PDB file of C-alpha atoms in Angstrom:
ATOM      1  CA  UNK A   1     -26.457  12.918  11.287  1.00  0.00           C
ATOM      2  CA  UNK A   2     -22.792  13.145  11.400  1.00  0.00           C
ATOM      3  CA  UNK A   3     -21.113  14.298  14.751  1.00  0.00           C
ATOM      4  CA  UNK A   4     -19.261  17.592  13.917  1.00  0.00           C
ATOM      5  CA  UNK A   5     -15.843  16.070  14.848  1.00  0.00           C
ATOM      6  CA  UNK A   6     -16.765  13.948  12.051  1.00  0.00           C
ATOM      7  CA  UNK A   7     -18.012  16.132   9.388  1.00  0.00           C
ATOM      8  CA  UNK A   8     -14.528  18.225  10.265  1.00  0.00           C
ATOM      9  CA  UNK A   9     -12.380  14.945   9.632  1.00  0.00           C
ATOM     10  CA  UNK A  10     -14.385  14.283   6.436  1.00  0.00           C
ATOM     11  CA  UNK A  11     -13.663  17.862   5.239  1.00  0.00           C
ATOM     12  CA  UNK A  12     -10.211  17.235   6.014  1.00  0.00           C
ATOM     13  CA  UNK A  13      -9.858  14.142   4.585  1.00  0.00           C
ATOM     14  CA  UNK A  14     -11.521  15.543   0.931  1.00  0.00           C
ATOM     15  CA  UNK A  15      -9.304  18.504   1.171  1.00  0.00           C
ATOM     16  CA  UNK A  16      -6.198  16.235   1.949  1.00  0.00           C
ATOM     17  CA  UNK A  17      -6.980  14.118  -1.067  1.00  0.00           C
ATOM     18  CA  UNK A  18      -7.646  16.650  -3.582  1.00  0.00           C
ATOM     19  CA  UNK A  19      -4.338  18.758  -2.877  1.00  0.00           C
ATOM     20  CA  UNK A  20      -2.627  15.423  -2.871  1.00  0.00           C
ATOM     21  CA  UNK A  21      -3.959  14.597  -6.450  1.00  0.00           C
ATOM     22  CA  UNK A  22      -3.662  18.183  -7.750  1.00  0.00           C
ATOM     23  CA  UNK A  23      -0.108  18.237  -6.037  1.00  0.00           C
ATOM     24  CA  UNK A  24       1.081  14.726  -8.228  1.00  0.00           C
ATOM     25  CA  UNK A  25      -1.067  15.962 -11.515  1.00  0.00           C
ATOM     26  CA  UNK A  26       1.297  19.146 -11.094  1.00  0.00           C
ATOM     27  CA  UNK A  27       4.500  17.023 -10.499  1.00  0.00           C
ATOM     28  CA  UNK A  28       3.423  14.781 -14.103  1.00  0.00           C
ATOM     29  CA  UNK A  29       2.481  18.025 -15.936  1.00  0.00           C
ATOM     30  CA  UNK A  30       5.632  19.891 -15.235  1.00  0.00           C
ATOM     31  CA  UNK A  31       8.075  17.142 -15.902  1.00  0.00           C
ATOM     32  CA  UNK A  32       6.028  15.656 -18.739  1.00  0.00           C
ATOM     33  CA  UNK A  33       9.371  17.556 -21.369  1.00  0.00           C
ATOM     34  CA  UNK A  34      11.044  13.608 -20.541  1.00  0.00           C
ATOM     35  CA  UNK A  35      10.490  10.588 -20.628  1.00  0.00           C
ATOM     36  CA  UNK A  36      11.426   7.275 -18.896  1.00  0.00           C
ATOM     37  CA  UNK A  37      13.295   7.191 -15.794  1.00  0.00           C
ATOM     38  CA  UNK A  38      14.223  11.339 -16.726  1.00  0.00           C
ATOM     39  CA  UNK A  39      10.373  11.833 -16.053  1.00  0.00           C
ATOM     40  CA  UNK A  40      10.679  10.464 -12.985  1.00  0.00           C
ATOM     41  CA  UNK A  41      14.188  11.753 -11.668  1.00  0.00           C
ATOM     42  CA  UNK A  42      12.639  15.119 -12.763  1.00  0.00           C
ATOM     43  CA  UNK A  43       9.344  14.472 -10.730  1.00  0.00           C
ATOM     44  CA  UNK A  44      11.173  14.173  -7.671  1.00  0.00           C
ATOM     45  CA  UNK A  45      13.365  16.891  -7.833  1.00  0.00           C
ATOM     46  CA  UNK A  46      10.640  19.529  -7.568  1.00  0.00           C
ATOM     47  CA  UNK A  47       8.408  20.052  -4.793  1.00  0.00           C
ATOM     48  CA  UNK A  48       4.634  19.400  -6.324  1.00  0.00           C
ATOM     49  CA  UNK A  49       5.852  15.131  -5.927  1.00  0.00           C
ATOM     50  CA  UNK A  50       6.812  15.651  -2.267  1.00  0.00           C
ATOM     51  CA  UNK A  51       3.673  17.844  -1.568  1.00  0.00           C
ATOM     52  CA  UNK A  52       1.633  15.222  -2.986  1.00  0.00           C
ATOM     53  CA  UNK A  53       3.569  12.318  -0.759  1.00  0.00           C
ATOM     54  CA  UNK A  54       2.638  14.900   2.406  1.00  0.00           C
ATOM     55  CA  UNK A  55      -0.806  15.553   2.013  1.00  0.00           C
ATOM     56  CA  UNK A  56      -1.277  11.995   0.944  1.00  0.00           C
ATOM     57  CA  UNK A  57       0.424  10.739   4.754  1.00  0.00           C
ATOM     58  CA  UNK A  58      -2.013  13.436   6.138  1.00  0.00           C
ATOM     59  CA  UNK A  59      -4.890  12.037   4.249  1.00  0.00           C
ATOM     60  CA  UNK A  60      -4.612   8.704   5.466  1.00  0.00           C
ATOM     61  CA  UNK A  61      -4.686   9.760   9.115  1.00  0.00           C
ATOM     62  CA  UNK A  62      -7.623  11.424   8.660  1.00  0.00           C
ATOM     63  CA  UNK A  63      -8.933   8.985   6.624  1.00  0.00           C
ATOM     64  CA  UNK A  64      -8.343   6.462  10.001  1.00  0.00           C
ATOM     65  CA  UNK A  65     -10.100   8.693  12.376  1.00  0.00           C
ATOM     66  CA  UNK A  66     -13.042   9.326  10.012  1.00  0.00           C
ATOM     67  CA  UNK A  67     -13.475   5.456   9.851  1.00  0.00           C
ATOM     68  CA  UNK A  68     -12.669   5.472  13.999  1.00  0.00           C
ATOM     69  CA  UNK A  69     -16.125   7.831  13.916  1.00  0.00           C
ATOM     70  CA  UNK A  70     -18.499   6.319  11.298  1.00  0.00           C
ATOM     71  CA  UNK A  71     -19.462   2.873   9.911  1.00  0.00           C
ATOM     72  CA  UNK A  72     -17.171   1.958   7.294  1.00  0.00           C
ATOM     73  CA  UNK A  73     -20.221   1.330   4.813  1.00  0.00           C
ATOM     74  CA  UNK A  74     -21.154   4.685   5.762  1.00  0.00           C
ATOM     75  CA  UNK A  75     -17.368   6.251   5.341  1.00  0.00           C
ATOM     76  CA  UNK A  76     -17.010   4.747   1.896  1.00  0.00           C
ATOM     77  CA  UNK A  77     -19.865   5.891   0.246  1.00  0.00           C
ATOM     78  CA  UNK A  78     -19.077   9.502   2.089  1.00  0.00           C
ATOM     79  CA  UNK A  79     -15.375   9.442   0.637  1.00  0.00           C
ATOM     80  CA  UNK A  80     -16.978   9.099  -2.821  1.00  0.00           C
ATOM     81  CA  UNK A  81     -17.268  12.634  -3.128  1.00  0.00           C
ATOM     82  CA  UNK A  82     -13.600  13.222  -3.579  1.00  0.00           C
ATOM     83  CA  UNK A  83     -13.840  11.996  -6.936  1.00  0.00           C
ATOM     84  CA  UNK A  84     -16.524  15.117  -7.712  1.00  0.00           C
ATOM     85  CA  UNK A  85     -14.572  17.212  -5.780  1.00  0.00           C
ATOM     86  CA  UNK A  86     -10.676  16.314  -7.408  1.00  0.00           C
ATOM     87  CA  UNK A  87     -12.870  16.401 -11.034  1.00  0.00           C
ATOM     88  CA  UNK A  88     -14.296  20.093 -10.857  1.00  0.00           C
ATOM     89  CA  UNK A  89     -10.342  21.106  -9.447  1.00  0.00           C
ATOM     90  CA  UNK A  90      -9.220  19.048 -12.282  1.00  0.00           C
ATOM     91  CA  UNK A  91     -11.211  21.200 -14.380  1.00  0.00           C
ATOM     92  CA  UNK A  92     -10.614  24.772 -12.568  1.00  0.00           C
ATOM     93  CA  UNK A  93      -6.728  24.434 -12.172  1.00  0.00           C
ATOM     94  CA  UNK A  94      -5.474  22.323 -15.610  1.00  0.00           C
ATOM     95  CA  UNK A  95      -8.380  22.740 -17.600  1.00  0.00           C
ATOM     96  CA  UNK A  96      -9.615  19.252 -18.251  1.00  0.00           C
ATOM     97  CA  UNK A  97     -13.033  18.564 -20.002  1.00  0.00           C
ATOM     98  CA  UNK A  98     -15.868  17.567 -17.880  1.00  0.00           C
ATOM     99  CA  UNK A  99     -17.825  15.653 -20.653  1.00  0.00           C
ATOM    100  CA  UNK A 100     -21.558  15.255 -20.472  1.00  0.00           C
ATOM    101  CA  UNK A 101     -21.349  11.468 -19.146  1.00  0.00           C
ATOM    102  CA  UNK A 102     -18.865  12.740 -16.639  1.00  0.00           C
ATOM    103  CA  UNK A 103     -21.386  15.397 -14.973  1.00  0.00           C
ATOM    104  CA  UNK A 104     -23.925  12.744 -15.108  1.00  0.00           C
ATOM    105  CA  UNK A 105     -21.571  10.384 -13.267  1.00  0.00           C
ATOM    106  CA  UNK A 106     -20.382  13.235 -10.903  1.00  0.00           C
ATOM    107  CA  UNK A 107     -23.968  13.875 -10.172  1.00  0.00           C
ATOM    108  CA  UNK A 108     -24.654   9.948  -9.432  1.00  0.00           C
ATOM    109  CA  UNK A 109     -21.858  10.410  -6.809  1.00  0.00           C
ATOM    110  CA  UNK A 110     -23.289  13.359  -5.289  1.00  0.00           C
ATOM    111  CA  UNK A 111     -26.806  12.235  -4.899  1.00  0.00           C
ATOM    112  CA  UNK A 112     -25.480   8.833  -3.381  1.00  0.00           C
ATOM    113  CA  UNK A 113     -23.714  10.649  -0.956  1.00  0.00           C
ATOM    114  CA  UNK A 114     -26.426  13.118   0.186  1.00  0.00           C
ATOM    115  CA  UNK A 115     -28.719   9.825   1.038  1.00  0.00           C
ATOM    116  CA  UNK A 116     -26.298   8.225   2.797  1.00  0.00           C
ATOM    117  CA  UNK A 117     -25.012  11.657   4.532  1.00  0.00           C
ATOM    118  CA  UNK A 118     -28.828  12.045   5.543  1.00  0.00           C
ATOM    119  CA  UNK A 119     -29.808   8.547   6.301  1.00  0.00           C
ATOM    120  CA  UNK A 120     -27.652   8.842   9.374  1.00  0.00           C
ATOM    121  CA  UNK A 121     -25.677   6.482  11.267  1.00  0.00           C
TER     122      UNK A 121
END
Protein backbone atom coordinates (compact mmCIF):
# COMPACT_ATOMS: atom_id res chain seq x y z
CA UNK A 1 0.00 0.00 0.00
CA UNK A 2 0.69 3.56 -0.60
CA UNK A 3 2.12 5.69 2.36
CA UNK A 4 -0.53 8.42 3.07
CA UNK A 5 1.95 11.25 2.23
CA UNK A 6 1.77 9.56 -0.98
CA UNK A 7 -1.77 8.91 -1.67
CA UNK A 8 -2.13 12.91 -0.60
CA UNK A 9 0.53 13.90 -3.37
CA UNK A 10 -1.26 11.62 -5.87
CA UNK A 11 -4.60 13.34 -5.05
CA UNK A 12 -2.90 16.47 -5.54
CA UNK A 13 -1.24 15.78 -8.45
CA UNK A 14 -4.84 14.43 -10.28
CA UNK A 15 -6.53 17.46 -8.97
CA UNK A 16 -3.62 19.75 -10.26
CA UNK A 17 -3.90 18.19 -13.68
CA UNK A 18 -7.50 18.20 -14.19
CA UNK A 19 -8.01 22.03 -13.21
CA UNK A 20 -5.02 22.63 -15.40
CA UNK A 21 -6.77 20.92 -18.45
CA UNK A 22 -10.26 22.23 -17.61
CA UNK A 23 -8.52 25.72 -16.99
CA UNK A 24 -6.81 25.65 -20.94
CA UNK A 25 -10.17 23.81 -22.44
CA UNK A 26 -11.89 27.05 -20.90
CA UNK A 27 -9.18 29.48 -22.29
CA UNK A 28 -9.78 27.57 -26.18
CA UNK A 29 -13.59 27.57 -25.69
CA UNK A 30 -13.94 31.18 -24.81
CA UNK A 31 -11.65 32.61 -27.39
CA UNK A 32 -12.60 30.06 -30.04
CA UNK A 33 -14.89 33.67 -31.87
CA UNK A 34 -10.96 34.09 -33.73
CA UNK A 35 -8.78 32.63 -35.32
CA UNK A 36 -4.97 32.59 -35.93
CA UNK A 37 -2.68 34.51 -33.88
CA UNK A 38 -6.26 36.62 -32.58
CA UNK A 39 -7.09 33.15 -30.91
CA UNK A 40 -4.16 33.19 -29.25
CA UNK A 41 -3.63 36.99 -28.26
CA UNK A 42 -7.24 36.50 -26.97
CA UNK A 43 -6.26 33.28 -24.94
CA UNK A 44 -3.84 35.09 -23.04
CA UNK A 45 -5.57 38.00 -22.18
CA UNK A 46 -8.07 36.24 -19.92
CA UNK A 47 -7.34 34.43 -16.90
CA UNK A 48 -8.56 30.56 -17.65
CA UNK A 49 -4.73 30.43 -19.92
CA UNK A 50 -2.78 31.70 -16.89
CA UNK A 51 -4.77 29.43 -14.43
CA UNK A 52 -4.00 26.61 -16.55
CA UNK A 53 -0.01 27.68 -16.76
CA UNK A 54 -0.37 27.76 -12.59
CA UNK A 55 -1.87 24.67 -11.79
CA UNK A 56 0.18 23.07 -14.48
CA UNK A 57 3.76 24.51 -12.46
CA UNK A 58 1.94 23.10 -9.33
CA UNK A 59 1.29 19.83 -10.98
CA UNK A 60 4.67 19.13 -11.87
CA UNK A 61 5.96 19.59 -8.33
CA UNK A 62 3.75 17.29 -7.14
CA UNK A 63 4.18 15.18 -9.82
CA UNK A 64 8.25 15.15 -8.59
CA UNK A 65 7.52 14.30 -5.07
CA UNK A 66 5.00 11.57 -5.98
CA UNK A 67 7.83 9.96 -8.12
CA UNK A 68 10.42 10.95 -4.93
CA UNK A 69 7.77 8.39 -2.95
CA UNK A 70 6.90 5.53 -5.36
CA UNK A 71 8.57 3.48 -8.14
CA UNK A 72 8.25 5.23 -11.26
CA UNK A 73 6.62 2.00 -12.93
CA UNK A 74 4.35 2.20 -10.13
CA UNK A 75 3.71 6.26 -10.46
CA UNK A 76 2.95 5.94 -14.15
CA UNK A 77 0.46 3.49 -14.22
CA UNK A 78 -1.10 5.46 -10.94
CA UNK A 79 -1.10 8.87 -12.98
CA UNK A 80 -3.20 7.06 -15.60
CA UNK A 81 -6.21 7.85 -13.86
CA UNK A 82 -6.13 11.49 -14.72
CA UNK A 83 -7.19 10.70 -18.05
CA UNK A 84 -10.67 9.07 -16.38
CA UNK A 85 -10.74 11.68 -14.12
CA UNK A 86 -10.14 15.01 -16.79
CA UNK A 87 -12.81 12.76 -19.18
CA UNK A 88 -15.90 12.55 -16.71
CA UNK A 89 -15.00 16.69 -15.90
CA UNK A 90 -14.81 16.97 -19.57
CA UNK A 91 -18.15 15.63 -19.65
CA UNK A 92 -19.75 17.39 -16.37
CA UNK A 93 -18.40 21.00 -17.10
CA UNK A 94 -18.49 21.35 -21.31
CA UNK A 95 -20.62 18.61 -22.05
CA UNK A 96 -18.55 16.33 -24.20
CA UNK A 97 -19.79 12.78 -25.22
CA UNK A 98 -18.39 9.89 -23.42
CA UNK A 99 -18.95 7.29 -26.27
CA UNK A 100 -19.35 3.63 -25.50
CA UNK A 101 -15.57 2.74 -26.54
CA UNK A 102 -14.55 5.63 -24.37
CA UNK A 103 -16.20 4.14 -21.02
CA UNK A 104 -14.77 0.91 -22.01
CA UNK A 105 -11.33 2.52 -22.33
CA UNK A 106 -11.91 4.65 -19.13
CA UNK A 107 -12.77 1.48 -17.39
CA UNK A 108 -9.42 -0.34 -18.77
CA UNK A 109 -7.63 2.61 -17.02
CA UNK A 110 -9.36 2.24 -13.87
CA UNK A 111 -9.02 -1.43 -13.38
CA UNK A 112 -5.19 -1.13 -14.30
CA UNK A 113 -4.80 1.24 -11.75
CA UNK A 114 -6.65 -0.52 -8.88
CA UNK A 115 -4.08 -3.66 -9.47
CA UNK A 116 -1.27 -1.76 -9.46
CA UNK A 117 -2.65 0.62 -6.47
CA UNK A 118 -3.20 -2.83 -4.59
CA UNK A 119 -0.24 -4.80 -5.66
CA UNK A 120 1.80 -2.49 -3.50
CA UNK A 121 5.18 -1.24 -3.69
Amino acid sequence: MMSVLALLVWLANITCDTIGQLSFKAAAVKSAEHSGLSHWKDMAKGPWLWVGILFYIVEFVCWVAFLSLVPLSVGVMLASINIVVIMVAGRIFFGEQLTGWRLAGMTLISVGVAVVGLGGQ
